[in-house]
Short mmCIF file of C-alpha atoms in Angstrom, two decimals:
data_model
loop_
_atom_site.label_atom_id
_atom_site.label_comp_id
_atom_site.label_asym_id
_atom_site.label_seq_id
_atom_site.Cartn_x
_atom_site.Cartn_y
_atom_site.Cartn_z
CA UNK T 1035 112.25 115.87 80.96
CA UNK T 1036 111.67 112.74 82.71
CA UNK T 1037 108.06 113.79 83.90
CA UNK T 1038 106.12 116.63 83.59
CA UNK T 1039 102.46 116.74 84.71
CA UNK T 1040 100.56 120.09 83.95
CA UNK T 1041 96.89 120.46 84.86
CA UNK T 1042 96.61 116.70 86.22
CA UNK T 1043 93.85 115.09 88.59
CA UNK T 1044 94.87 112.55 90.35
CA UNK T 1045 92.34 110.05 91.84
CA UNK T 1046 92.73 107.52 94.36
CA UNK T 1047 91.92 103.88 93.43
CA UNK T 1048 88.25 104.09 94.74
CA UNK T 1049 87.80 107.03 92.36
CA UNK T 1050 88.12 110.38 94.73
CA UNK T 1051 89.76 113.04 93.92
CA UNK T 1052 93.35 113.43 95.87
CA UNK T 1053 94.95 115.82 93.67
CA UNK T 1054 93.82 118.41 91.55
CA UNK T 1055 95.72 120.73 89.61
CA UNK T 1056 99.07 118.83 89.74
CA UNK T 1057 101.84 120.78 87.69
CA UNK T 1058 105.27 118.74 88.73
CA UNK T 1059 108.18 117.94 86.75
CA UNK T 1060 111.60 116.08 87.00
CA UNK T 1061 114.86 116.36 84.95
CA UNK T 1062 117.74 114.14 84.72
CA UNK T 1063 120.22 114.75 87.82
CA UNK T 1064 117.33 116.55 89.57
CA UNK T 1065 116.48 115.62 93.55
CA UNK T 1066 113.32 116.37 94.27
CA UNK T 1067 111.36 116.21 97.42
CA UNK T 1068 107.86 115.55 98.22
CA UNK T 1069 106.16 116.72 101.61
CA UNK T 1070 102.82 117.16 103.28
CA UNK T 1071 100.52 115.70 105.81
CA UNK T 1072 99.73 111.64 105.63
CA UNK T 1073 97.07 111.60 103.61
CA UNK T 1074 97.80 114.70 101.72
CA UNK T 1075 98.67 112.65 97.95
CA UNK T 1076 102.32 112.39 97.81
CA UNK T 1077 102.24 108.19 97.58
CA UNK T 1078 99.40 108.66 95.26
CA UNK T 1079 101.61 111.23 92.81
CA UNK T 1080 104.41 108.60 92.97
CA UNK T 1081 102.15 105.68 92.27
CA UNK T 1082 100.97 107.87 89.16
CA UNK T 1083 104.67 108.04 88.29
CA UNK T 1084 105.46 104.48 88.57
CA UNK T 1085 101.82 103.43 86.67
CA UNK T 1086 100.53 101.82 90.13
CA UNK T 1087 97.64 104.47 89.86
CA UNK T 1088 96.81 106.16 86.16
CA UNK T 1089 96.45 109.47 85.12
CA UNK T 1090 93.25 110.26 82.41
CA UNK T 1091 92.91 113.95 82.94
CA UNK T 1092 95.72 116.21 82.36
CA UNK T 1093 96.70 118.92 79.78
CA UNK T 1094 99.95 116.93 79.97
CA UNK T 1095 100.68 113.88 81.72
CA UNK T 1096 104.33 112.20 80.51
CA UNK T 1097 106.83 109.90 82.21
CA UNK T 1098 110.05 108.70 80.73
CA UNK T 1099 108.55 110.28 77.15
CA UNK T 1100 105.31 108.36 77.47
CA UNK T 1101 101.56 109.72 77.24
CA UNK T 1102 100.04 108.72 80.34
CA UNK T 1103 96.43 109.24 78.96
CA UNK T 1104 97.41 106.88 76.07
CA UNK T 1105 99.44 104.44 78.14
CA UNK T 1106 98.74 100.33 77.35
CA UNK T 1107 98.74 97.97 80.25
CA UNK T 1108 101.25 95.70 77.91
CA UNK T 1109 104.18 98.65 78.14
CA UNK T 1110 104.44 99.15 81.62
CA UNK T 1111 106.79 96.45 82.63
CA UNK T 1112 109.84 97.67 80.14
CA UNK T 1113 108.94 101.46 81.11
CA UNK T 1114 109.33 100.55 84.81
CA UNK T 1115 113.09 98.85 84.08
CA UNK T 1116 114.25 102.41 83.39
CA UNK T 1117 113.07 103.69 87.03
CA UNK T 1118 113.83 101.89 90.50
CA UNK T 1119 111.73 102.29 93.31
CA UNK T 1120 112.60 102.17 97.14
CA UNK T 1121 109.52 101.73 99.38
CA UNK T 1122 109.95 102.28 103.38
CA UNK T 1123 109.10 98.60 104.23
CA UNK T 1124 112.44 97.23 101.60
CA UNK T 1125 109.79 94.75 100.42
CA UNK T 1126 113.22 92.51 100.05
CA UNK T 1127 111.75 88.42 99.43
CA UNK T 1128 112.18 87.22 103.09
CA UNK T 1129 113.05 83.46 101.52
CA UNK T 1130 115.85 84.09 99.69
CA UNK T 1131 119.32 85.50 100.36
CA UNK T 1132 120.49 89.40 99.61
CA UNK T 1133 122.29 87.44 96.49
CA UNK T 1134 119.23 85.69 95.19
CA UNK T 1135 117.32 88.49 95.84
CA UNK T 1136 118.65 90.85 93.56
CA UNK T 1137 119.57 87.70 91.29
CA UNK T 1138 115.56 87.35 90.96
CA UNK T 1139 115.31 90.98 89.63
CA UNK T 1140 117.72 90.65 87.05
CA UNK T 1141 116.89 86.77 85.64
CA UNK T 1142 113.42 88.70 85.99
CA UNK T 1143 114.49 91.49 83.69
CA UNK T 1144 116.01 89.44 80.65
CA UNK T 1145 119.84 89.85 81.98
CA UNK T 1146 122.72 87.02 80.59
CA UNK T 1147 123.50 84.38 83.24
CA UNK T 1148 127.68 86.03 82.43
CA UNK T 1149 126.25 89.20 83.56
CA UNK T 1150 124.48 88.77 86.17
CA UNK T 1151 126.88 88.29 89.14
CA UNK T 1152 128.96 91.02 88.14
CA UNK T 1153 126.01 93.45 88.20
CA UNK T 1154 124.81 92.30 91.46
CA UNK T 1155 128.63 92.77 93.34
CA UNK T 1156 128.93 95.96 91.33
CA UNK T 1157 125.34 97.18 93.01
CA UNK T 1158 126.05 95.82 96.47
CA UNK T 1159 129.48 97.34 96.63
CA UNK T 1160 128.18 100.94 95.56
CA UNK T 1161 125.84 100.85 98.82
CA UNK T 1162 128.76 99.16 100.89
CA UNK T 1163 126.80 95.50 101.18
CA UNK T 1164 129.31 93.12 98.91
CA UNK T 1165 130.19 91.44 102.44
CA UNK T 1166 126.30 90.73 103.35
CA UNK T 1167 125.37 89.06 99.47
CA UNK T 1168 125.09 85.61 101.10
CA UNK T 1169 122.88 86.91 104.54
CA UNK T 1170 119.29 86.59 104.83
CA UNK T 1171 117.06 89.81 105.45
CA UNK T 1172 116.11 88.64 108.48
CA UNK T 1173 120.19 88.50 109.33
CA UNK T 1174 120.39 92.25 108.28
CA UNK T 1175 119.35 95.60 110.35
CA UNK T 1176 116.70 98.05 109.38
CA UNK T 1177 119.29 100.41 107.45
CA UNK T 1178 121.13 97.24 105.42
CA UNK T 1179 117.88 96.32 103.72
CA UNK T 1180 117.15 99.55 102.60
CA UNK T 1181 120.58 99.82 101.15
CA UNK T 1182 119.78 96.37 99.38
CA UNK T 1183 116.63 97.67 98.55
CA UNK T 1184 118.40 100.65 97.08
CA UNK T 1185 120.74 98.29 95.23
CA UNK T 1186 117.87 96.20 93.58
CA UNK T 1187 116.63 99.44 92.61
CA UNK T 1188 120.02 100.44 90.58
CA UNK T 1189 120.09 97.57 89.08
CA UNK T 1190 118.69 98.31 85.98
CA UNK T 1191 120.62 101.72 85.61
CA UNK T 1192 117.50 103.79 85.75
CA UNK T 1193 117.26 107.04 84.80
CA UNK T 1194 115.17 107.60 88.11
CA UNK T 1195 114.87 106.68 91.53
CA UNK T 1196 111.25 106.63 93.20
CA UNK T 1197 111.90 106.99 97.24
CA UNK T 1198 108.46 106.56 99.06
CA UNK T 1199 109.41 107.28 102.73
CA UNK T 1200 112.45 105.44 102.10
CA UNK T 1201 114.13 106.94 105.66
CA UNK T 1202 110.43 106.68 107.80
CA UNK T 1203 111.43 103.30 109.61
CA UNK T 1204 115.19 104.16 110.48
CA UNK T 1205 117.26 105.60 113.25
CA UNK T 1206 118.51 109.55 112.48
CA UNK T 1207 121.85 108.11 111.58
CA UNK T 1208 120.67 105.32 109.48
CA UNK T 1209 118.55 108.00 107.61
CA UNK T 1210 121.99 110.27 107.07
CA UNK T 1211 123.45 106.96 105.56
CA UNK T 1212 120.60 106.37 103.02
CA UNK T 1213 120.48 110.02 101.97
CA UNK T 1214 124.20 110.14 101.31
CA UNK T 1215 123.81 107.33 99.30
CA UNK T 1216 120.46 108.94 97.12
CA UNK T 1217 122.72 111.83 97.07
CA UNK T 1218 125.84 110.59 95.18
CA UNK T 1219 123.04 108.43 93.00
CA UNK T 1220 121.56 111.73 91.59
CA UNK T 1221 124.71 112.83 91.23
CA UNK T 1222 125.86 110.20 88.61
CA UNK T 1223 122.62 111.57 86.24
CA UNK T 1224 119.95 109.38 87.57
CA UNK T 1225 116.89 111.68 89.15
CA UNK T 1226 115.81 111.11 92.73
CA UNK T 1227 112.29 111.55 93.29
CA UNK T 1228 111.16 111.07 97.34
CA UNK T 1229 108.55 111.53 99.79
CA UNK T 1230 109.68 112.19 103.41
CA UNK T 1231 108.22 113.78 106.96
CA UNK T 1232 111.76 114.39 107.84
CA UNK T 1233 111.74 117.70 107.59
CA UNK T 1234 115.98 118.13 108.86
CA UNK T 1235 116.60 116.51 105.87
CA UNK T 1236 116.05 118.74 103.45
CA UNK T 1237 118.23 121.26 105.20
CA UNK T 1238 121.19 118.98 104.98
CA UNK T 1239 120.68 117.74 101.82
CA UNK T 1240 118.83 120.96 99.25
CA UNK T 1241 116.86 119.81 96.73
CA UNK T 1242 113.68 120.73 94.66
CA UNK T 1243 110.61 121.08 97.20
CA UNK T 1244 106.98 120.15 96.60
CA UNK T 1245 104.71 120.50 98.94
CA UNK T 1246 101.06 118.28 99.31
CA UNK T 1247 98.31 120.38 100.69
CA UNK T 1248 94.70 120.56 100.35
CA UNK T 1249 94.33 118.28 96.77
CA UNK T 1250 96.95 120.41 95.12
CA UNK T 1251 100.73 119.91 94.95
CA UNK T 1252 103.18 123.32 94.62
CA UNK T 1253 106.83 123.51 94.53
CA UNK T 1254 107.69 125.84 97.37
CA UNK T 1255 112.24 124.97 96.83
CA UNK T 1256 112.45 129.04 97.60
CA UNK T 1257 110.67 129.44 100.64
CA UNK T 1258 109.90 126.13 102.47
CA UNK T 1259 112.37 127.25 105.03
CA UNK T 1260 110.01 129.87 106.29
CA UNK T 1261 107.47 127.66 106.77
CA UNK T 1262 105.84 126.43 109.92
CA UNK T 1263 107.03 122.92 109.50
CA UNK T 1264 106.19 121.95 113.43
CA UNK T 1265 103.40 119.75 111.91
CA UNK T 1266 105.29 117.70 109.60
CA UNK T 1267 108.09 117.14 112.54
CA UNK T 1268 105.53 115.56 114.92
CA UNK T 1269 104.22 113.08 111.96
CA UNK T 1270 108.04 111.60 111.75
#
């Protein structure tokens, strides 16, 4: 299990409650989705999951086989080289090229010189951007630098992707492309964990559904279908 949370709280970084009650896992492979209002504590859960925000009260509280309650500061950095994260703003480095961007990561991340460029074509070509390596962000549309952004998150082979809104800034179409792309990742083994408002998408592309309401979190895969989701549609 790459996370399982049973009995969590989850507090915001000013020290109010957002979530209480948080069962939530994640296996290998798995694609799991996380909805509910802004506001409602799915980018806090993540932020748990990547150790931006911590977890102290939980029956059980693990990520990539590590005890959240008894988690030092110093271990973060290697734990977070086996996930990759893919925020809705690419957060790509605006002075650098696509190349030295992901070159960064990797130099960053203890990878050989030898190694590095064939890691970074191997990336780019998996989210079809070998023939934009040498552009600036600036140079690239909304939809390329989340596929770079996706690629600088592979680069590390993670076992899991974190997706926080990762389709909220694009065009329908451009959001089809990115999911495809998630898709085949989680496909390969490597989980797929992401927050959306775009409610179509999860009828093109199944997955395991959480939901976000009123401080607790509860998988509703079976019947969010049913649901009145004409709430969630107006926030996209």
């Amino acid at each position: 299990m790459l996370v399982e949370y049973k009995n969590a709280t989850i507090y915001q970084q000013d020290g109010s409650v957002v979530l209480n009650h948080v069962d939530f896992k994640v296996d290998e492979s798995e694609f799991v989705y996380l909805i509910g209002r802004v506001g409602s504590g799915k980018s806090s859960l993540l932020k748990t999951i990547y150790f931006e925000l911590e977890v102290d009260e939980a029956d059980k509280a693990e990520v990539l086989g590590v005890d959240l309650k008894a988690l030092r500061r110093k271990h973060i950095p290697m734990l977070r080289r086996q996930m990759g994260i893919v925020f809705q703003d690419f957060q790509l480095l605006a002075d650098r090229t696509v190349y030295k961007n992901l070159r960064f990561v990797l130099r960053a991340t203890g990878w050989k010189k030898n190694e590095v460029d064939d890691r970074i074509e191997e990336v780019l070509t998996l989210v079809g951007m070998k023939d934009k390596m040498l552009s600036m962000p600036h140079e690239l549309s909304g939809g390329e630098q989340q596929r770079v952004a996706i690629a600088r998150a592979l680069l590390n082979n993670p076992k899991m992707i974190i997706a926080d809104e990762p389709t909220g800034n694009l065009d329908p179409e451009t959001a089809l492309n990115i999911m495809n792309i998630l898709r085949e990742i989680s496909q390969t083994g490597t989980a797929v964990v992401m927050s959306t408002h775009n409610m179509p998408l999860l009828e093109q592309y199944p997955g395991i559904v959480y939901k976000c309401e009123d401080e607790h979190v509860e998988e509703i895969t079976d019947v969010y279908n049913k649901m009145n989701i004409s709430e969630e549609e107006e926030e996209q």
